Amino acid sequence: MNRTVYLNGEWLAETEAKVSVFDRGFLFADAIYEVTAVIDGKLIDYPGHAARLRRSLDALGIAMPVEDAELLTLHKEIAKRNGITEGLIYLQVSRGVQDRDFLFPETMTPSFVMFTQAKRVLDNPKWKTGLSLQTVPEGRWSERQIKTVQLLYSSVQKTQAHRNGFDDVLFVENGFITEASSANFHIVTAEGELITRDLSNALLHGITRGSIVDLARQAGVVAHERAFTVEEAKSANEAFLTSATSFVTPVVSLDGQAIGTGKVGPVSQRLLEIYIREQLSRALPIAD
Ligand code: PDD
């Protein structure tokens, strides 16, 4: 195949069209797409697709990359350039290119890609035979133990919270805390016991979480792995996040309410020190 694709204002051979590895569509699934069918050299249901594109972009605060009239011209042009009379036109708009960060600025230059696929849309054998389907649980996306790059919701929520003056968000499901946007969440009770959510598909199985639970137990801290509510967290003595890049980071307030003294607590402080000391002692050297 040697299609001509459209990328950020340029017509390019498909082999020459390259998107940055730092594109937020690639790193955070922070992108919108549309697919429009072409039959007999005509765009099918085009106004609906153009309107939904705008609605989707508006909902995420991504700028429309071109004016409405230009978008229609591009659809016609790409079909002509690729000799498509039957098939589809795919377009994707991502928030743009930025060093990897869950937080994104208010204005970014979107990345805009269009390509065609030749396909015999009107020659569909299933129109005669019909389809057989299987039911599966609705779970888009409830498999949070898998470390996918489907990070759009987390990134948007964290950015919104940041604009509201918070450092991060804590996700709550049926009254129980799951985790933060990109870290696991833990509390310390008045008795000095550690409580962390038990492992399931509700949260990412953090590597740092696992190490901290082990190290805490070795240090004589009683650790429970179970679900806990927002109320329990708000009345805890201490709370902290864990992740590969933040290690053990104290949390001092939730929804504007102080946790414990509202200051960094001794158990969090001690676990951070133990984690850094222990992990440094067993860390793998980069040089041979
Ligand atoms: N995030 N939960 C979520 C949703 C995460 O994205 C992460 C890590 C964690 C902590 O896992 P670990 O201890 O294995 O890093 C929990 C990384 C740091 C990130 O996205 O930058």
XYZ file of C-alpha atoms in Angstrom, residues 206-216 218 242-248 270-286:
36
model
C 1.792 -1.241 42.678
C 5.300 -2.598 42.970
C 6.109 0.056 45.591
C 2.908 -0.872 47.470
C 4.056 -4.496 47.711
C 7.535 -3.520 48.910
C 6.139 -1.107 51.508
C 3.748 -3.700 52.956
C 6.665 -6.167 53.270
C 9.053 -3.596 54.741
C 6.410 -2.309 57.170
C 9.501 -6.474 58.791
C 3.281 5.085 46.967
C 4.620 4.838 43.428
C 7.814 4.061 41.553
C 8.693 7.736 41.233
C 7.328 9.220 44.473
C 8.259 6.317 46.823
C 6.300 7.162 50.018
C 9.775 6.208 58.839
C 8.487 4.091 55.942
C 9.964 6.545 53.436
C 13.343 6.327 55.149
C 13.200 2.515 55.347
C 12.146 2.259 51.684
C 14.985 4.459 50.418
C 17.573 2.720 52.617
C 16.448 -0.830 51.795
C 15.897 -0.275 48.099
C 19.233 1.500 47.688
C 20.981 -1.406 49.394
C 19.504 -3.898 46.901
C 19.312 -1.651 43.808
C 20.773 -2.990 40.542
C 23.827 -1.077 39.274
C 23.546 0.270 35.737
